[in-house]
Amino acid sequence: GTAERDKATKELDGVNISAARKGAELVIATEVPKHRGLAALCPALPLVTVSYLIRVPRDAHVIVDGYGEVHFDGLAGDIEAHMHKGQITVRVASDAQYSVDAHTKLGIVISDFAGDTKHHGFAGHDFAASAQVPHKRVLEEDSGHILILKPAAPVLPAPTS
């Protein structure tokens, strides 16, 4: 009803999204309303969820620090991602060469590529694939999983007869 709509409007009014250019970087920041009262004890349930689809040049250096999920597809430049809760997915560019340094505190790292995997702490994982190459992937997840995937196979059209 009207009361629910007014509450939702108030919560959305509390969302602040800003974008600023700093030299060669574009910084996008999102502030969402905080929980109050007893709900503050369970911050895993967000009041508001914001989703972005951001397109960047293939060789861009991307840095992400936030909550929720982040997915990278086909980037060849450096990636640095530190997520506090959610999932990190990296589908690599088919021609990219890079090293990977991935860590979770509570979650797993799954990779389509060879590398060193170690368990640490109660439920954390580390994955490293080192190489002397120009690009790197530094992926850190506090609570969630990291997936490092090979490029998707191209979809070929069905043969015509």
mmCIF file with all atom_site columns, N, CA and C in Angstrom, residues 7-61:
data_model
loop_
_atom_site.group_PDB
_atom_site.id
_atom_site.type_symbol
_atom_site.label_atom_id
_atom_site.label_alt_id
_atom_site.label_comp_id
_atom_site.label_asym_id
_atom_site.label_entity_id
_atom_site.label_seq_id
_atom_site.pdbx_PDB_ins_code
_atom_site.Cartn_x
_atom_site.Cartn_y
_atom_site.Cartn_z
_atom_site.occupancy
_atom_site.B_iso_or_equiv
_atom_site.pdbx_formal_charge
_atom_site.auth_seq_id
_atom_site.auth_comp_id
_atom_site.auth_asym_id
_atom_site.auth_atom_id
_atom_site.pdbx_PDB_model_num
ATOM 1   N N  . LYS A 1 7  ? 7.823  4.073  2.474   1.00 0.00 ? 7  LYS A N  1
ATOM 2   C CA . LYS A 1 7  ? 9.029  3.536  3.105   1.00 0.00 ? 7  LYS A CA 1
ATOM 3   C C  . LYS A 1 7  ? 10.088 3.235  2.039   1.00 0.00 ? 7  LYS A C  1
ATOM 4   N N  . ALA A 1 8  ? 9.678  2.603  0.928   1.00 0.00 ? 8  ALA A N  1
ATOM 5   C CA . ALA A 1 8  ? 10.612 2.283  -0.153  1.00 0.00 ? 8  ALA A CA 1
ATOM 6   C C  . ALA A 1 8  ? 11.193 3.553  -0.762  1.00 0.00 ? 8  ALA A C  1
ATOM 7   N N  . THR A 1 9  ? 10.366 4.561  -0.953  1.00 0.00 ? 9  THR A N  1
ATOM 8   C CA . THR A 1 9  ? 10.837 5.834  -1.503  1.00 0.00 ? 9  THR A CA 1
ATOM 9   C C  . THR A 1 9  ? 11.861 6.477  -0.576  1.00 0.00 ? 9  THR A C  1
ATOM 10  N N  . LYS A 1 10 ? 11.622 6.412  0.740   1.00 0.00 ? 10 LYS A N  1
ATOM 11  C CA . LYS A 1 10 ? 12.560 6.976  1.703   1.00 0.00 ? 10 LYS A CA 1
ATOM 12  C C  . LYS A 1 10 ? 13.898 6.243  1.641   1.00 0.00 ? 10 LYS A C  1
ATOM 13  N N  . GLU A 1 11 ? 13.846 4.902  1.538   1.00 0.00 ? 11 GLU A N  1
ATOM 14  C CA . GLU A 1 11 ? 15.089 4.124  1.453   1.00 0.00 ? 11 GLU A CA 1
ATOM 15  C C  . GLU A 1 11 ? 15.842 4.451  0.169   1.00 0.00 ? 11 GLU A C  1
ATOM 16  N N  . LEU A 1 12 ? 15.142 4.574  -0.949  1.00 0.00 ? 12 LEU A N  1
ATOM 17  C CA . LEU A 1 12 ? 15.798 4.913  -2.221  1.00 0.00 ? 12 LEU A CA 1
ATOM 18  C C  . LEU A 1 12 ? 16.375 6.324  -2.194  1.00 0.00 ? 12 LEU A C  1
ATOM 19  N N  . ASP A 1 13 ? 15.699 7.233  -1.490  1.00 0.00 ? 13 ASP A N  1
ATOM 20  C CA . ASP A 1 13 ? 16.224 8.598  -1.368  1.00 0.00 ? 13 ASP A CA 1
ATOM 21  C C  . ASP A 1 13 ? 17.550 8.616  -0.621  1.00 0.00 ? 13 ASP A C  1
ATOM 22  N N  . GLY A 1 14 ? 17.802 7.566  0.189   1.00 0.00 ? 14 GLY A N  1
ATOM 23  C CA . GLY A 1 14 ? 19.051 7.478  0.929   1.00 0.00 ? 14 GLY A CA 1
ATOM 24  C C  . GLY A 1 14 ? 20.209 6.932  0.120   1.00 0.00 ? 14 GLY A C  1
ATOM 25  N N  . VAL A 1 15 ? 19.959 6.461  -1.098  1.00 0.00 ? 15 VAL A N  1
ATOM 26  C CA . VAL A 1 15 ? 21.019 5.933  -1.958  1.00 0.00 ? 15 VAL A CA 1
ATOM 27  C C  . VAL A 1 15 ? 21.724 7.102  -2.640  1.00 0.00 ? 15 VAL A C  1
ATOM 28  N N  . ASN A 1 16 ? 23.051 7.111  -2.536  1.00 0.00 ? 16 ASN A N  1
ATOM 29  C CA . ASN A 1 16 ? 23.841 8.169  -3.151  1.00 0.00 ? 16 ASN A CA 1
ATOM 30  C C  . ASN A 1 16 ? 24.887 7.519  -4.055  1.00 0.00 ? 16 ASN A C  1
ATOM 31  N N  . ILE A 1 17 ? 24.809 7.786  -5.343  1.00 0.00 ? 17 ILE A N  1
ATOM 32  C CA . ILE A 1 17 ? 25.759 7.258  -6.319  1.00 0.00 ? 17 ILE A CA 1
ATOM 33  C C  . ILE A 1 17 ? 26.519 8.444  -6.905  1.00 0.00 ? 17 ILE A C  1
ATOM 34  N N  . SER A 1 18 ? 27.843 8.338  -6.882  1.00 0.00 ? 18 SER A N  1
ATOM 35  C CA . SER A 1 18 ? 28.644 9.414  -7.446  1.00 0.00 ? 18 SER A CA 1
ATOM 36  C C  . SER A 1 18 ? 29.703 8.836  -8.373  1.00 0.00 ? 18 SER A C  1
ATOM 37  N N  . ALA A 1 19 ? 30.066 9.610  -9.365  1.00 0.00 ? 19 ALA A N  1
ATOM 38  C CA . ALA A 1 19 ? 31.142 9.236  -10.286 1.00 0.00 ? 19 ALA A CA 1
ATOM 39  C C  . ALA A 1 19 ? 32.053 10.441 -10.434 1.00 0.00 ? 19 ALA A C  1
ATOM 40  N N  . ALA A 1 20 ? 33.346 10.191 -10.312 1.00 0.00 ? 20 ALA A N  1
ATOM 41  C CA . ALA A 1 20 ? 34.312 11.279 -10.438 1.00 0.00 ? 20 ALA A CA 1
ATOM 42  C C  . ALA A 1 20 ? 35.528 10.777 -11.200 1.00 0.00 ? 20 ALA A C  1
ATOM 43  N N  . ARG A 1 21 ? 36.034 11.615 -12.061 1.00 0.00 ? 21 ARG A N  1
ATOM 44  C CA . ARG A 1 21 ? 37.250 11.282 -12.786 1.00 0.00 ? 21 ARG A CA 1
ATOM 45  C C  . ARG A 1 21 ? 38.436 11.813 -12.001 1.00 0.00 ? 21 ARG A C  1
ATOM 46  N N  . LYS A 1 22 ? 39.409 10.924 -11.741 1.00 0.00 ? 22 LYS A N  1
ATOM 47  C CA . LYS A 1 22 ? 40.633 11.302 -11.034 1.00 0.00 ? 22 LYS A CA 1
ATOM 48  C C  . LYS A 1 22 ? 41.805 10.914 -11.917 1.00 0.00 ? 22 LYS A C  1
ATOM 49  N N  . GLY A 1 23 ? 42.292 11.868 -12.684 1.00 0.00 ? 23 GLY A N  1
ATOM 50  C CA . GLY A 1 23 ? 43.356 11.571 -13.649 1.00 0.00 ? 23 GLY A CA 1
ATOM 51  C C  . GLY A 1 23 ? 42.814 10.633 -14.705 1.00 0.00 ? 23 GLY A C  1
ATOM 52  N N  . ALA A 1 24 ? 43.459 9.472  -14.859 1.00 0.00 ? 24 ALA A N  1
ATOM 53  C CA . ALA A 1 24 ? 43.022 8.490  -15.850 1.00 0.00 ? 24 ALA A CA 1
ATOM 54  C C  . ALA A 1 24 ? 42.008 7.511  -15.266 1.00 0.00 ? 24 ALA A C  1
ATOM 55  N N  . GLU A 1 25 ? 41.588 7.724  -14.005 1.00 0.00 ? 25 GLU A N  1
ATOM 56  C CA . GLU A 1 25 ? 40.675 6.798  -13.350 1.00 0.00 ? 25 GLU A CA 1
ATOM 57  C C  . GLU A 1 25 ? 39.262 7.346  -13.282 1.00 0.00 ? 25 GLU A C  1
ATOM 58  N N  . LEU A 1 26 ? 38.299 6.449  -13.307 1.00 0.00 ? 26 LEU A N  1
ATOM 59  C CA . LEU A 1 26 ? 36.915 6.773  -13.051 1.00 0.00 ? 26 LEU A CA 1
ATOM 60  C C  . LEU A 1 26 ? 36.549 6.072  -11.749 1.00 0.00 ? 26 LEU A C  1
ATOM 61  N N  . VAL A 1 27 ? 36.143 6.840  -10.740 1.00 0.00 ? 27 VAL A N  1
ATOM 62  C CA . VAL A 1 27 ? 35.799 6.291  -9.435  1.00 0.00 ? 27 VAL A CA 1
ATOM 63  C C  . VAL A 1 27 ? 34.288 6.381  -9.273  1.00 0.00 ? 27 VAL A C  1
ATOM 64  N N  . ILE A 1 28 ? 33.660 5.230  -9.080  1.00 0.00 ? 28 ILE A N  1
ATOM 65  C CA . ILE A 1 28 ? 32.218 5.172  -8.851  1.00 0.00 ? 28 ILE A CA 1
ATOM 66  C C  . ILE A 1 28 ? 32.006 4.725  -7.410  1.00 0.00 ? 28 ILE A C  1
ATOM 67  N N  . ALA A 1 29 ? 31.278 5.522  -6.643  1.00 0.00 ? 29 ALA A N  1
ATOM 68  C CA . ALA A 1 29 ? 31.021 5.202  -5.240  1.00 0.00 ? 29 ALA A CA 1
ATOM 69  C C  . ALA A 1 29 ? 29.524 5.110  -5.008  1.00 0.00 ? 29 ALA A C  1
ATOM 70  N N  . THR A 1 30 ? 29.130 4.153  -4.183  1.00 0.00 ? 30 THR A N  1
ATOM 71  C CA . THR A 1 30 ? 27.728 3.957  -3.855  1.00 0.00 ? 30 THR A CA 1
ATOM 72  C C  . THR A 1 30 ? 27.568 3.923  -2.347  1.00 0.00 ? 30 THR A C  1
ATOM 73  N N  . GLU A 1 31 ? 26.683 4.750  -1.826  1.00 0.00 ? 31 GLU A N  1
ATOM 74  C CA . GLU A 1 31 ? 26.343 4.726  -0.414  1.00 0.00 ? 31 GLU A CA 1
ATOM 75  C C  . GLU A 1 31 ? 24.881 4.343  -0.305  1.00 0.00 ? 31 GLU A C  1
ATOM 76  N N  . VAL A 1 32 ? 24.601 3.353  0.554   1.00 0.00 ? 32 VAL A N  1
ATOM 77  C CA . VAL A 1 32 ? 23.220 2.916  0.759   1.00 0.00 ? 32 VAL A CA 1
ATOM 78  C C  . VAL A 1 32 ? 22.854 3.107  2.219   1.00 0.00 ? 32 VAL A C  1
ATOM 79  N N  . PRO A 1 33 ? 21.563 3.223  2.511   1.00 0.00 ? 33 PRO A N  1
ATOM 80  C CA . PRO A 1 33 ? 21.146 3.408  3.908   1.00 0.00 ? 33 PRO A CA 1
ATOM 81  C C  . PRO A 1 33 ? 21.614 2.250  4.780   1.00 0.00 ? 33 PRO A C  1
ATOM 82  N N  . LYS A 1 34 ? 21.961 2.571  6.013   1.00 0.00 ? 34 LYS A N  1
ATOM 83  C CA . LYS A 1 34 ? 22.399 1.568  6.978   1.00 0.00 ? 34 LYS A CA 1
ATOM 84  C C  . LYS A 1 34 ? 21.186 1.045  7.741   1.00 0.00 ? 34 LYS A C  1
ATOM 85  N N  . HIS A 1 35 ? 21.315 -0.197 8.210   1.00 0.00 ? 35 HIS A N  1
ATOM 86  C CA . HIS A 1 35 ? 20.281 -0.773 9.078   1.00 0.00 ? 35 HIS A CA 1
ATOM 87  C C  . HIS A 1 35 ? 20.258 -0.026 10.399  1.00 0.00 ? 35 HIS A C  1
ATOM 88  N N  . ARG A 1 36 ? 19.090 0.007  11.014  1.00 0.00 ? 36 ARG A N  1
ATOM 89  C CA . ARG A 1 36 ? 18.954 0.622  12.331  1.00 0.00 ? 36 ARG A CA 1
ATOM 90  C C  . ARG A 1 36 ? 18.335 -0.395 13.286  1.00 0.00 ? 36 ARG A C  1
ATOM 91  N N  . GLY A 1 37 ? 18.539 -0.174 14.564  1.00 0.00 ? 37 GLY A N  1
ATOM 92  C CA . GLY A 1 37 ? 17.932 -1.034 15.582  1.00 0.00 ? 37 GLY A CA 1
ATOM 93  C C  . GLY A 1 37 ? 18.487 -2.445 15.522  1.00 0.00 ? 37 GLY A C  1
ATOM 94  N N  . LEU A 1 38 ? 17.646 -3.437 15.788  1.00 0.00 ? 38 LEU A N  1
ATOM 95  C CA . LEU A 1 38 ? 18.069 -4.832 15.800  1.00 0.00 ? 38 LEU A CA 1
ATOM 96  C C  . LEU A 1 38 ? 18.521 -5.312 14.426  1.00 0.00 ? 38 LEU A C  1
ATOM 97  N N  . ALA A 1 39 ? 17.990 -4.727 13.367  1.00 0.00 ? 39 ALA A N  1
ATOM 98  C CA . ALA A 1 39 ? 18.376 -5.131 12.012  1.00 0.00 ? 39 ALA A CA 1
ATOM 99  C C  . ALA A 1 39 ? 19.853 -4.855 11.747  1.00 0.00 ? 39 ALA A C  1
ATOM 100 N N  . ALA A 1 40 ? 20.460 -3.929 12.497  1.00 0.00 ? 40 ALA A N  1
ATOM 101 C CA . ALA A 1 40 ? 21.880 -3.617 12.318  1.00 0.00 ? 40 ALA A CA 1
ATOM 102 C C  . ALA A 1 40 ? 22.761 -4.807 12.687  1.00 0.00 ? 40 ALA A C  1
ATOM 103 N N  . LEU A 1 41 ? 22.229 -5.747 13.475  1.00 0.00 ? 41 LEU A N  1
ATOM 104 C CA . LEU A 1 41 ? 22.992 -6.941 13.836  1.00 0.00 ? 41 LEU A CA 1
ATOM 105 C C  . LEU A 1 41 ? 23.112 -7.924 12.680  1.00 0.00 ? 41 LEU A C  1
ATOM 106 N N  . CYS A 1 42 ? 22.320 -7.731 11.629  1.00 0.00 ? 42 CYS A N  1
ATOM 107 C CA . CYS A 1 42 ? 22.337 -8.642 10.476  1.00 0.00 ? 42 CYS A CA 1
ATOM 108 C C  . CYS A 1 42 ? 22.528 -7.842 9.192   1.00 0.00 ? 42 CYS A C  1
ATOM 109 N N  . PRO A 1 43 ? 23.734 -7.282 8.981   1.00 0.00 ? 43 PRO A N  1
ATOM 110 C CA . PRO A 1 43 ? 23.963 -6.448 7.795   1.00 0.00 ? 43 PRO A CA 1
ATOM 111 C C  . PRO A 1 43 ? 23.962 -7.232 6.488   1.00 0.00 ? 43 PRO A C  1
ATOM 112 N N  . ALA A 1 44 ? 23.859 -8.570 6.555   1.00 0.00 ? 44 ALA A N  1
ATOM 113 C CA . ALA A 1 44 ? 23.833 -9.366 5.337   1.00 0.00 ? 44 ALA A CA 1
ATOM 114 C C  . ALA A 1 44 ? 22.540 -9.144 4.558   1.00 0.00 ? 44 ALA A C  1
ATOM 115 N N  . LEU A 1 45 ? 21.526 -8.611 5.197   1.00 0.00 ? 45 LEU A N  1
ATOM 116 C CA . LEU A 1 45 ? 20.260 -8.336 4.527   1.00 0.00 ? 45 LEU A CA 1
ATOM 117 C C  . LEU A 1 45 ? 20.211 -6.859 4.178   1.00 0.00 ? 45 LEU A C  1
ATOM 118 N N  . PRO A 1 46 ? 20.549 -6.509 2.936   1.00 0.00 ? 46 PRO A N  1
ATOM 119 C CA . PRO A 1 46 ? 20.624 -5.090 2.586   1.00 0.00 ? 46 PRO A CA 1
ATOM 120 C C  . PRO A 1 46 ? 19.240 -4.454 2.488   1.00 0.00 ? 46 PRO A C  1
ATOM 121 N N  . LEU A 1 47 ? 19.179 -3.164 2.824   1.00 0.00 ? 47 LEU A N  1
ATOM 122 C CA . LEU A 1 47 ? 17.954 -2.407 2.632   1.00 0.00 ? 47 LEU A CA 1
ATOM 123 C C  . LEU A 1 47 ? 17.733 -2.157 1.149   1.00 0.00 ? 47 LEU A C  1
ATOM 124 N N  . VAL A 1 48 ? 18.822 -1.902 0.429   1.00 0.00 ? 48 VAL A N  1
ATOM 125 C CA . VAL A 1 48 ? 18.760 -1.562 -0.987  1.00 0.00 ? 48 VAL A CA 1
ATOM 126 C C  . VAL A 1 48 ? 19.876 -2.312 -1.711  1.00 0.00 ? 48 VAL A C  1
ATOM 127 N N  . THR A 1 49 ? 19.587 -2.823 -2.885  1.00 0.00 ? 49 THR A N  1
ATOM 128 C CA . THR A 1 49 ? 20.590 -3.468 -3.721  1.00 0.00 ? 49 THR A CA 1
ATOM 129 C C  . THR A 1 49 ? 20.777 -2.636 -4.990  1.00 0.00 ? 49 THR A C  1
ATOM 130 N N  . VAL A 1 50 ? 22.025 -2.361 -5.334  1.00 0.00 ? 50 VAL A N  1
ATOM 131 C CA . VAL A 1 50 ? 22.340 -1.589 -6.531  1.00 0.00 ? 50 VAL A CA 1
ATOM 132 C C  . VAL A 1 50 ? 23.169 -2.474 -7.457  1.00 0.00 ? 50 VAL A C  1
ATOM 133 N N  . SER A 1 51 ? 22.788 -2.560 -8.722  1.00 0.00 ? 51 SER A N  1
ATOM 134 C CA . SER A 1 51 ? 23.530 -3.342 -9.713  1.00 0.00 ? 51 SER A CA 1
ATOM 135 C C  . SER A 1 51 ? 24.058 -2.415 -10.796 1.00 0.00 ? 51 SER A C  1
ATOM 136 N N  . TYR A 1 52 ? 25.279 -2.703 -11.247 1.00 0.00 ? 52 TYR A N  1
ATOM 137 C CA . TYR A 1 52 ? 25.902 -1.914 -12.305 1.00 0.00 ? 52 TYR A CA 1
ATOM 138 C C  . TYR A 1 52 ? 26.320 -2.838 -13.435 1.00 0.00 ? 52 TYR A C  1
ATOM 139 N N  . LEU A 1 53 ? 26.242 -2.358 -14.646 1.00 0.00 ? 53 LEU A N  1
ATOM 140 C CA . LEU A 1 53 ? 26.884 -2.987 -15.793 1.00 0.00 ? 53 LEU A CA 1
ATOM 141 C C  . LEU A 1 53 ? 27.799 -1.910 -16.354 1.00 0.00 ? 53 LEU A C  1
ATOM 142 N N  . ILE A 1 54 ? 29.092 -2.131 -16.200 1.00 0.00 ? 54 ILE A N  1
ATOM 143 C CA . ILE A 1 54 ? 30.073 -1.128 -16.610 1.00 0.00 ? 54 ILE A CA 1
ATOM 144 C C  . ILE A 1 54 ? 30.934 -1.714 -17.713 1.00 0.00 ? 54 ILE A C  1
ATOM 145 N N  . ARG A 1 55 ? 31.020 -1.035 -18.817 1.00 0.00 ? 55 ARG A N  1
ATOM 146 C CA . ARG A 1 55 ? 31.847 -1.473 -19.934 1.00 0.00 ? 55 ARG A CA 1
ATOM 147 C C  . ARG A 1 55 ? 33.114 -0.617 -19.958 1.00 0.00 ? 55 ARG A C  1
ATOM 148 N N  . VAL A 1 56 ? 34.255 -1.313 -20.045 1.00 0.00 ? 56 VAL A N  1
ATOM 149 C CA . VAL A 1 56 ? 35.547 -0.632 -20.066 1.00 0.00 ? 56 VAL A CA 1
ATOM 150 C C  . VAL A 1 56 ? 36.367 -1.200 -21.215 1.00 0.00 ? 56 VAL A C  1
ATOM 151 N N  . PRO A 1 57 ? 37.407 -0.482 -21.643 1.00 0.00 ? 57 PRO A N  1
ATOM 152 C CA . PRO A 1 57 ? 38.303 -1.055 -22.663 1.00 0.00 ? 57 PRO A CA 1
ATOM 153 C C  . PRO A 1 57 ? 38.913 -2.359 -22.150 1.00 0.00 ? 57 PRO A C  1
ATOM 154 N N  . ARG A 1 58 ? 39.166 -3.304 -23.054 1.00 0.00 ? 58 ARG A N  1
ATOM 155 C CA . ARG A 1 58 ? 39.701 -4.623 -22.690 1.00 0.00 ? 58 ARG A CA 1
ATOM 156 C C  . ARG A 1 58 ? 40.969 -4.553 -21.844 1.00 0.00 ? 58 ARG A C  1
ATOM 157 N N  . ASP A 1 59 ? 41.814 -3.555 -22.094 1.00 0.00 ? 59 ASP A N  1
ATOM 158 C CA . ASP A 1 59 ? 43.080 -3.481 -21.384 1.00 0.00 ? 59 ASP A CA 1
ATOM 159 C C  . ASP A 1 59 ? 43.037 -2.529 -20.192 1.00 0.00 ? 59 ASP A C  1
ATOM 160 N N  . ALA A 1 60 ? 41.843 -2.151 -19.733 1.00 0.00 ? 60 ALA A N  1
ATOM 161 C CA . ALA A 1 60 ? 41.710 -1.248 -18.582 1.00 0.00 ? 60 ALA A CA 1
ATOM 162 C C  . ALA A 1 60 ? 42.191 -1.922 -17.302 1.00 0.00 ? 60 ALA A C  1
ATOM 163 N N  . HIS A 1 61 ? 42.720 -1.109 -16.395 1.00 0.00 ? 61 HIS A N  1
ATOM 164 C CA . HIS A 1 61 ? 43.076 -1.568 -15.051 1.00 0.00 ? 61 HIS A CA 1
ATOM 165 C C  . HIS A 1 61 ? 41.851 -1.295 -14.186 1.00 0.00 ? 61 HIS A C  1
#
